């Protein structure tokens, strides 16, 4: 297993800085995801790791080896592309065996060795029995499995996946991300995965790196990224959030109290940075699922609010409501067994430990 490290990597196309001074490390055997919107630089970063692009500045290391200028075929990586890139005139068997056959002399493989490896990897991705079919005779999910098998059969030290599920329907995406995670953990292969889908990233990753406009904004475990975003863009991009701008009126221990004019109220939350100071403008982030309904008769409590339901949408596993508070509104998720109607008044509590105070008021900070 291989550890991958990028140090101050920058890639420029004309006047566009596609990757801007990016540094991170992927642990051996880890599934590490580059997440961000289209054009944020995540695929370019992946291509630099693969050797398809050479950075203007910075270094790429596999373990302690500098591979920045090493050709792709000397890095022992394998890549699964967004469009699968399967040979339409070759069978499943021949598509999977292709990489082994072109390395046959170097690896000193016999045709029997190739047959054994292909059979094992097709079993791993659950395609046994489909060896003689052609790509056009397969479903999208099966084609994706062939592309994955072709990458795995060469036994790469680093597996690279570029938006591998984007062409699949919603249900099949869920099935395939479970399969990718199962296979990755079984093999213990260092894997770097690119996606714009936040749910996909959170469900399969050991760690996630969030990128925007070529910069790496934050990386950490899915829980850390979700519950403790350090940048406003990260808080807004990952999951659903209510975000308000207010002024800090007090700081105590790790908590700040913020006055939010549009809610006409003070709210207490966890500071993600010591840049939060009294009298400073900040953003307050509240996740809809952290809000708790309470009895109207409850006594004094911090972060206690009253509002009227403006909109209620049954979503199956939850009810999404928009609640009118003072001059603004808040998205709140409530249990699916409840029956609520527009105009109904509710009282709710926002736990301070689940409320985040970020020292930024715009995405450009």
mmCIF file of N, CA and C in Angstrom, residues 170-265:
data_model
loop_
_atom_site.group_PDB
_atom_site.id
_atom_site.type_symbol
_atom_site.label_atom_id
_atom_site.label_comp_id
_atom_site.label_asym_id
_atom_site.label_seq_id
_atom_site.Cartn_x
_atom_site.Cartn_y
_atom_site.Cartn_z
ATOM 1 N N UNK A 170 -30.098 7.208 -9.821
ATOM 2 C CA UNK A 170 -29.937 7.410 -8.379
ATOM 3 C C UNK A 170 -29.829 6.102 -7.597
ATOM 4 N N UNK A 171 -30.709 5.151 -7.885
ATOM 5 C CA UNK A 171 -30.706 3.896 -7.144
ATOM 6 C C UNK A 171 -29.438 3.098 -7.401
ATOM 7 N N UNK A 172 -29.001 3.080 -8.654
ATOM 8 C CA UNK A 172 -27.793 2.335 -9.002
ATOM 9 C C UNK A 172 -26.546 2.992 -8.416
ATOM 10 N N UNK A 173 -26.551 4.323 -8.308
ATOM 11 C CA UNK A 173 -25.420 5.014 -7.684
ATOM 12 C C UNK A 173 -25.235 4.555 -6.242
ATOM 13 N N UNK A 174 -26.346 4.417 -5.519
ATOM 14 C CA UNK A 174 -26.273 3.968 -4.129
ATOM 15 C C UNK A 174 -25.682 2.565 -4.058
ATOM 16 N N UNK A 175 -26.154 1.689 -4.947
ATOM 17 C CA UNK A 175 -25.661 0.316 -4.972
ATOM 18 C C UNK A 175 -24.170 0.264 -5.289
ATOM 19 N N UNK A 176 -23.747 1.053 -6.275
ATOM 20 C CA UNK A 176 -22.355 0.997 -6.714
ATOM 21 C C UNK A 176 -21.396 1.652 -5.729
ATOM 22 N N UNK A 177 -21.838 2.700 -5.033
ATOM 23 C CA UNK A 177 -20.921 3.291 -4.048
ATOM 24 C C UNK A 177 -20.691 2.317 -2.884
ATOM 25 N N UNK A 178 -21.718 1.525 -2.560
ATOM 26 C CA UNK A 178 -21.540 0.491 -1.542
ATOM 27 C C UNK A 178 -20.542 -0.565 -2.021
ATOM 28 N N UNK A 179 -20.634 -0.924 -3.306
ATOM 29 C CA UNK A 179 -19.721 -1.910 -3.871
ATOM 30 C C UNK A 179 -18.280 -1.397 -3.894
ATOM 31 N N UNK A 180 -18.112 -0.142 -4.280
ATOM 32 C CA UNK A 180 -16.766 0.431 -4.329
ATOM 33 C C UNK A 180 -16.143 0.446 -2.943
ATOM 34 N N UNK A 181 -16.928 0.822 -1.950
ATOM 35 C CA UNK A 181 -16.403 0.839 -0.580
ATOM 36 C C UNK A 181 -16.059 -0.568 -0.111
ATOM 37 N N UNK A 182 -16.924 -1.540 -0.438
ATOM 38 C CA UNK A 182 -16.666 -2.928 -0.041
ATOM 39 C C UNK A 182 -15.372 -3.442 -0.648
ATOM 40 N N UNK A 183 -15.201 -3.196 -1.957
ATOM 41 C CA UNK A 183 -14.021 -3.689 -2.670
ATOM 42 C C UNK A 183 -12.763 -2.993 -2.168
ATOM 43 N N UNK A 184 -12.846 -1.681 -1.970
ATOM 44 C CA UNK A 184 -11.676 -0.927 -1.510
ATOM 45 C C UNK A 184 -11.208 -1.409 -0.138
ATOM 46 N N UNK A 185 -12.147 -1.635 0.760
ATOM 47 C CA UNK A 185 -11.772 -2.094 2.099
ATOM 48 C C UNK A 185 -11.242 -3.526 2.075
ATOM 49 N N UNK A 186 -11.802 -4.359 1.198
ATOM 50 C CA UNK A 186 -11.333 -5.742 1.102
ATOM 51 C C UNK A 186 -9.898 -5.805 0.600
ATOM 52 N N UNK A 187 -9.587 -4.964 -0.390
ATOM 53 C CA UNK A 187 -8.246 -4.968 -0.979
ATOM 54 C C UNK A 187 -7.262 -4.110 -0.193
ATOM 55 N N UNK A 188 -7.773 -3.120 0.551
ATOM 56 C CA UNK A 188 -6.905 -2.222 1.309
ATOM 57 C C UNK A 188 -6.059 -1.332 0.426
ATOM 58 N N UNK A 189 -6.565 -1.016 -0.763
ATOM 59 C CA UNK A 189 -5.792 -0.240 -1.723
ATOM 60 C C UNK A 189 -5.979 1.263 -1.492
ATOM 61 N N UNK A 190 -4.910 2.012 -1.559
ATOM 62 C CA UNK A 190 -4.980 3.473 -1.456
ATOM 63 C C UNK A 190 -5.804 3.997 -2.616
ATOM 64 N N UNK A 191 -6.879 4.736 -2.309
ATOM 65 C CA UNK A 191 -7.826 5.154 -3.336
ATOM 66 C C UNK A 191 -8.124 6.641 -3.215
ATOM 67 N N UNK A 192 -8.068 7.331 -4.349
ATOM 68 C CA UNK A 192 -8.420 8.753 -4.406
ATOM 69 C C UNK A 192 -9.599 8.896 -5.358
ATOM 70 N N UNK A 193 -10.665 9.469 -4.847
ATOM 71 C CA UNK A 193 -11.967 9.459 -5.505
ATOM 72 C C UNK A 193 -12.405 10.905 -5.736
ATOM 73 N N UNK A 194 -12.855 11.216 -6.932
ATOM 74 C CA UNK A 194 -13.323 12.568 -7.256
ATOM 75 C C UNK A 194 -14.828 12.550 -7.465
ATOM 76 N N UNK A 195 -15.527 13.490 -6.824
ATOM 77 C CA UNK A 195 -16.972 13.608 -7.025
ATOM 78 C C UNK A 195 -17.434 15.019 -6.669
ATOM 79 N N UNK A 196 -18.603 15.389 -7.219
ATOM 80 C CA UNK A 196 -19.254 16.639 -6.814
ATOM 81 C C UNK A 196 -20.438 16.338 -5.900
ATOM 82 N N UNK A 197 -20.700 15.035 -5.673
ATOM 83 C CA UNK A 197 -21.861 14.597 -4.909
ATOM 84 C C UNK A 197 -21.486 14.460 -3.435
ATOM 85 N N UNK A 198 -22.007 15.350 -2.605
ATOM 86 C CA UNK A 198 -21.645 15.375 -1.184
ATOM 87 C C UNK A 198 -22.072 14.114 -0.443
ATOM 88 N N UNK A 199 -23.257 13.577 -0.755
ATOM 89 C CA UNK A 199 -23.728 12.358 -0.092
ATOM 90 C C UNK A 199 -22.830 11.184 -0.447
ATOM 91 N N UNK A 200 -22.477 11.101 -1.707
ATOM 92 C CA UNK A 200 -21.564 10.057 -2.173
ATOM 93 C C UNK A 200 -20.241 10.136 -1.422
ATOM 94 N N UNK A 201 -19.705 11.355 -1.302
ATOM 95 C CA UNK A 201 -18.425 11.551 -0.628
ATOM 96 C C UNK A 201 -18.500 11.155 0.843
ATOM 97 N N UNK A 202 -19.545 11.596 1.530
ATOM 98 C CA UNK A 202 -19.654 11.318 2.962
ATOM 99 C C UNK A 202 -19.886 9.842 3.247
ATOM 100 N N UNK A 203 -20.571 9.149 2.349
ATOM 101 C CA UNK A 203 -20.937 7.761 2.616
ATOM 102 C C UNK A 203 -19.786 6.782 2.417
ATOM 103 N N UNK A 204 -18.809 7.097 1.572
ATOM 104 C CA UNK A 204 -17.760 6.118 1.280
ATOM 105 C C UNK A 204 -16.379 6.500 1.800
ATOM 106 N N UNK A 205 -16.174 7.757 2.177
ATOM 107 C CA UNK A 205 -14.813 8.251 2.412
ATOM 108 C C UNK A 205 -14.310 8.044 3.832
ATOM 109 N N UNK A 206 -13.010 7.798 3.947
ATOM 110 C CA UNK A 206 -12.345 7.888 5.246
ATOM 111 C C UNK A 206 -12.105 9.361 5.572
ATOM 112 N N UNK A 207 -11.653 10.099 4.556
ATOM 113 C CA UNK A 207 -11.500 11.549 4.705
ATOM 114 C C UNK A 207 -11.912 12.233 3.406
ATOM 115 N N UNK A 208 -12.302 13.504 3.540
ATOM 116 C CA UNK A 208 -12.766 14.306 2.404
ATOM 117 C C UNK A 208 -11.971 15.608 2.358
ATOM 118 N N UNK A 209 -11.583 16.012 1.147
ATOM 119 C CA UNK A 209 -10.973 17.330 0.929
ATOM 120 C C UNK A 209 -11.940 18.149 0.090
ATOM 121 N N UNK A 210 -12.382 19.286 0.617
ATOM 122 C CA UNK A 210 -13.320 20.149 -0.097
ATOM 123 C C UNK A 210 -12.527 21.219 -0.848
ATOM 124 N N UNK A 211 -12.786 21.321 -2.164
ATOM 125 C CA UNK A 211 -12.080 22.282 -2.995
ATOM 126 C C UNK A 211 -13.050 23.285 -3.607
ATOM 127 N N UNK A 212 -12.549 24.486 -3.858
ATOM 128 C CA UNK A 212 -13.312 25.505 -4.586
ATOM 129 C C UNK A 212 -12.340 26.481 -5.224
ATOM 130 N N UNK A 213 -12.561 26.755 -6.497
ATOM 131 C CA UNK A 213 -11.723 27.700 -7.254
ATOM 132 C C UNK A 213 -10.235 27.368 -7.139
ATOM 133 N N UNK A 214 -9.927 26.072 -7.217
ATOM 134 C CA UNK A 214 -8.540 25.627 -7.212
ATOM 135 C C UNK A 214 -7.912 25.482 -5.849
ATOM 136 N N UNK A 215 -8.572 25.963 -4.804
ATOM 137 C CA UNK A 215 -8.006 25.914 -3.459
ATOM 138 C C UNK A 215 -8.601 24.764 -2.648
ATOM 139 N N UNK A 216 -7.785 24.178 -1.802
ATOM 140 C CA UNK A 216 -8.264 23.193 -0.854
ATOM 141 C C UNK A 216 -8.661 23.950 0.409
ATOM 142 N N UNK A 217 -9.953 23.936 0.738
ATOM 143 C CA UNK A 217 -10.462 24.738 1.846
ATOM 144 C C UNK A 217 -10.379 24.020 3.189
ATOM 145 N N UNK A 218 -10.639 22.716 3.191
ATOM 146 C CA UNK A 218 -10.630 21.956 4.437
ATOM 147 C C UNK A 218 -10.623 20.476 4.110
ATOM 148 N N UNK A 219 -9.891 19.702 4.911
ATOM 149 C CA UNK A 219 -10.032 18.251 4.772
ATOM 150 C C UNK A 219 -10.019 17.583 6.139
ATOM 151 N N UNK A 220 -10.781 16.496 6.213
ATOM 152 C CA UNK A 220 -10.925 15.772 7.470
ATOM 153 C C UNK A 220 -11.933 14.657 7.289
ATOM 154 N N UNK A 221 -12.334 14.032 8.387
ATOM 155 C CA UNK A 221 -13.322 12.961 8.317
ATOM 156 C C UNK A 221 -14.668 13.532 7.888
ATOM 157 N N UNK A 222 -15.568 12.686 7.348
ATOM 158 C CA UNK A 222 -16.898 13.179 6.975
ATOM 159 C C UNK A 222 -17.619 13.870 8.131
ATOM 160 N N UNK A 223 -17.518 13.312 9.345
ATOM 161 C CA UNK A 223 -18.171 13.932 10.498
ATOM 162 C C UNK A 223 -17.586 15.302 10.801
ATOM 163 N N UNK A 224 -16.265 15.405 10.716
ATOM 164 C CA UNK A 224 -15.608 16.689 10.985
ATOM 165 C C UNK A 224 -16.012 17.738 9.953
ATOM 166 N N UNK A 225 -16.007 17.350 8.686
ATOM 167 C CA UNK A 225 -16.373 18.281 7.620
ATOM 168 C C UNK A 225 -17.823 18.742 7.784
ATOM 169 N N UNK A 226 -18.689 17.817 8.166
ATOM 170 C CA UNK A 226 -20.117 18.122 8.262
ATOM 171 C C UNK A 226 -20.456 18.943 9.509
ATOM 172 N N UNK A 227 -19.965 18.502 10.655
ATOM 173 C CA UNK A 227 -20.361 19.144 11.908
ATOM 174 C C UNK A 227 -19.449 20.293 12.340
ATOM 175 N N UNK A 228 -18.217 20.340 11.801
ATOM 176 C CA UNK A 228 -17.302 21.411 12.184
ATOM 177 C C UNK A 228 -16.655 22.057 10.949
ATOM 178 N N UNK A 229 -17.469 22.580 10.037
ATOM 179 C CA UNK A 229 -16.884 23.281 8.870
ATOM 180 C C UNK A 229 -16.151 24.532 9.338
ATOM 181 N N UNK A 230 -14.971 24.758 8.782
ATOM 182 C CA UNK A 230 -14.182 25.928 9.184
ATOM 183 C C UNK A 230 -14.307 27.075 8.192
ATOM 184 N N UNK A 231 -14.932 26.786 7.055
ATOM 185 C CA UNK A 231 -15.135 27.809 6.036
ATOM 186 C C UNK A 231 -16.617 27.879 5.686
ATOM 187 N N UNK A 232 -17.084 29.078 5.351
ATOM 188 C CA UNK A 232 -18.491 29.260 5.028
ATOM 189 C C UNK A 232 -18.882 28.463 3.790
ATOM 190 N N UNK A 233 -17.999 28.401 2.798
ATOM 191 C CA UNK A 233 -18.286 27.625 1.593
ATOM 192 C C UNK A 233 -18.505 26.159 1.939
ATOM 193 N N UNK A 234 -17.673 25.606 2.820
ATOM 194 C CA UNK A 234 -17.787 24.201 3.218
ATOM 195 C C UNK A 234 -19.127 23.956 3.907
ATOM 196 N N UNK A 235 -19.508 24.859 4.815
ATOM 197 C CA UNK A 235 -20.786 24.732 5.528
ATOM 198 C C UNK A 235 -21.966 24.772 4.569
ATOM 199 N N UNK A 236 -21.866 25.592 3.542
ATOM 200 C CA UNK A 236 -22.953 25.753 2.589
ATOM 201 C C UNK A 236 -23.001 24.609 1.578
ATOM 202 N N UNK A 237 -21.828 24.106 1.186
ATOM 203 C CA UNK A 237 -21.757 23.079 0.140
ATOM 204 C C UNK A 237 -22.103 21.696 0.676
ATOM 205 N N UNK A 238 -21.711 21.406 1.913
ATOM 206 C CA UNK A 238 -21.947 20.082 2.492
ATOM 207 C C UNK A 238 -23.273 20.075 3.244
ATOM 208 N N UNK A 239 -24.226 19.325 2.761
ATOM 209 C CA UNK A 239 -25.502 19.211 3.446
ATOM 210 C C UNK A 239 -26.360 20.458 3.292
ATOM 211 N N UNK A 240 -27.473 20.473 4.008
ATOM 212 C CA UNK A 240 -28.402 21.597 3.996
ATOM 213 C C UNK A 240 -28.119 22.459 5.220
ATOM 214 N N UNK A 241 -28.088 23.769 5.058
ATOM 215 C CA UNK A 241 -27.773 24.656 6.175
ATOM 216 C C UNK A 241 -28.650 25.894 6.164
ATOM 217 N N UNK A 242 -28.952 26.373 7.359
ATOM 218 C CA UNK A 242 -29.480 27.719 7.552
ATOM 219 C C UNK A 242 -28.296 28.587 7.933
ATOM 220 N N UNK A 243 -28.049 29.655 7.195
ATOM 221 C CA UNK A 243 -26.897 30.511 7.457
ATOM 222 C C UNK A 243 -27.373 31.942 7.665
ATOM 223 N N UNK A 244 -26.958 32.534 8.793
ATOM 224 C CA UNK A 244 -27.345 33.899 9.137
ATOM 225 C C UNK A 244 -26.097 34.712 9.474
ATOM 226 N N UNK A 245 -26.151 35.999 9.182
ATOM 227 C CA UNK A 245 -25.063 36.908 9.537
ATOM 228 C C UNK A 245 -25.467 37.683 10.788
ATOM 229 N N UNK A 246 -24.556 37.770 11.739
ATOM 230 C CA UNK A 246 -24.845 38.503 12.973
ATOM 231 C C UNK A 246 -23.590 39.114 13.560
ATOM 232 N N UNK A 247 -23.754 39.724 14.726
ATOM 233 C CA UNK A 247 -22.639 40.380 15.410
ATOM 234 C C UNK A 247 -22.401 39.710 16.754
ATOM 235 N N UNK A 248 -21.141 39.405 17.040
ATOM 236 C CA UNK A 248 -20.784 38.754 18.299
ATOM 237 C C UNK A 248 -20.977 39.732 19.455
ATOM 238 N N UNK A 249 -21.749 39.301 20.452
ATOM 239 C CA UNK A 249 -21.982 40.148 21.629
ATOM 240 C C UNK A 249 -21.291 39.607 22.866
ATOM 241 N N UNK A 250 -20.750 38.412 22.783
ATOM 242 C CA UNK A 250 -20.039 37.844 23.918
ATOM 243 C C UNK A 250 -19.325 36.568 23.550
ATOM 244 N N UNK A 251 -18.185 36.313 24.222
ATOM 245 C CA UNK A 251 -17.391 35.109 23.992
ATOM 246 C C UNK A 251 -17.092 34.469 25.347
ATOM 247 N N UNK A 252 -17.422 33.180 25.462
ATOM 248 C CA UNK A 252 -17.173 32.474 26.712
ATOM 249 C C UNK A 252 -16.721 31.064 26.408
ATOM 250 N N UNK A 253 -15.493 30.743 26.854
ATOM 251 C CA UNK A 253 -14.909 29.437 26.598
ATOM 252 C C UNK A 253 -14.900 29.183 25.084
ATOM 253 N N UNK A 254 -15.521 28.108 24.598
ATOM 254 C CA UNK A 254 -15.506 27.821 23.161
ATOM 255 C C UNK A 254 -16.765 28.324 22.469
ATOM 256 N N UNK A 255 -17.626 29.015 23.211
ATOM 257 C CA UNK A 255 -18.900 29.481 22.668
ATOM 258 C C UNK A 255 -18.904 30.997 22.439
ATOM 259 N N UNK A 256 -19.668 31.391 21.418
ATOM 260 C CA UNK A 256 -19.909 32.817 21.166
ATOM 261 C C UNK A 256 -21.411 33.050 21.160
ATOM 262 N N UNK A 257 -21.812 34.216 21.655
ATOM 263 C CA UNK A 257 -23.208 34.634 21.568
ATOM 264 C C UNK A 257 -23.310 35.692 20.473
ATOM 265 N N UNK A 258 -24.235 35.476 19.557
ATOM 266 C CA UNK A 258 -24.347 36.332 18.370
ATOM 267 C C UNK A 258 -25.758 36.902 18.284
ATOM 268 N N UNK A 259 -25.835 38.214 18.029
ATOM 269 C CA UNK A 259 -27.150 38.814 17.786
ATOM 270 C C UNK A 259 -27.426 38.782 16.287
ATOM 271 N N UNK A 260 -28.557 38.129 15.897
ATOM 272 C CA UNK A 260 -28.942 38.037 14.491
ATOM 273 C C UNK A 260 -30.156 38.929 14.289
ATOM 274 N N UNK A 261 -29.970 40.002 13.560
ATOM 275 C CA UNK A 261 -31.016 41.009 13.397
ATOM 276 C C UNK A 261 -32.258 40.444 12.715
ATOM 277 N N UNK A 262 -32.062 39.647 11.675
ATOM 278 C CA UNK A 262 -33.231 39.162 10.937
ATOM 279 C C UNK A 262 -34.073 38.175 11.739
ATOM 280 N N UNK A 263 -33.471 37.549 12.773
ATOM 281 C CA UNK A 263 -34.235 36.689 13.682
ATOM 282 C C UNK A 263 -34.665 37.453 14.935
ATOM 283 N N UNK A 264 -34.134 38.683 15.070
ATOM 284 C CA UNK A 264 -34.408 39.535 16.231
ATOM 285 C C UNK A 264 -34.135 38.770 17.527
ATOM 286 N N UNK A 265 -32.980 38.129 17.571
ATOM 287 C CA UNK A 265 -32.675 37.300 18.741
ATOM 288 C C UNK A 265 -31.178 37.034 18.838
#
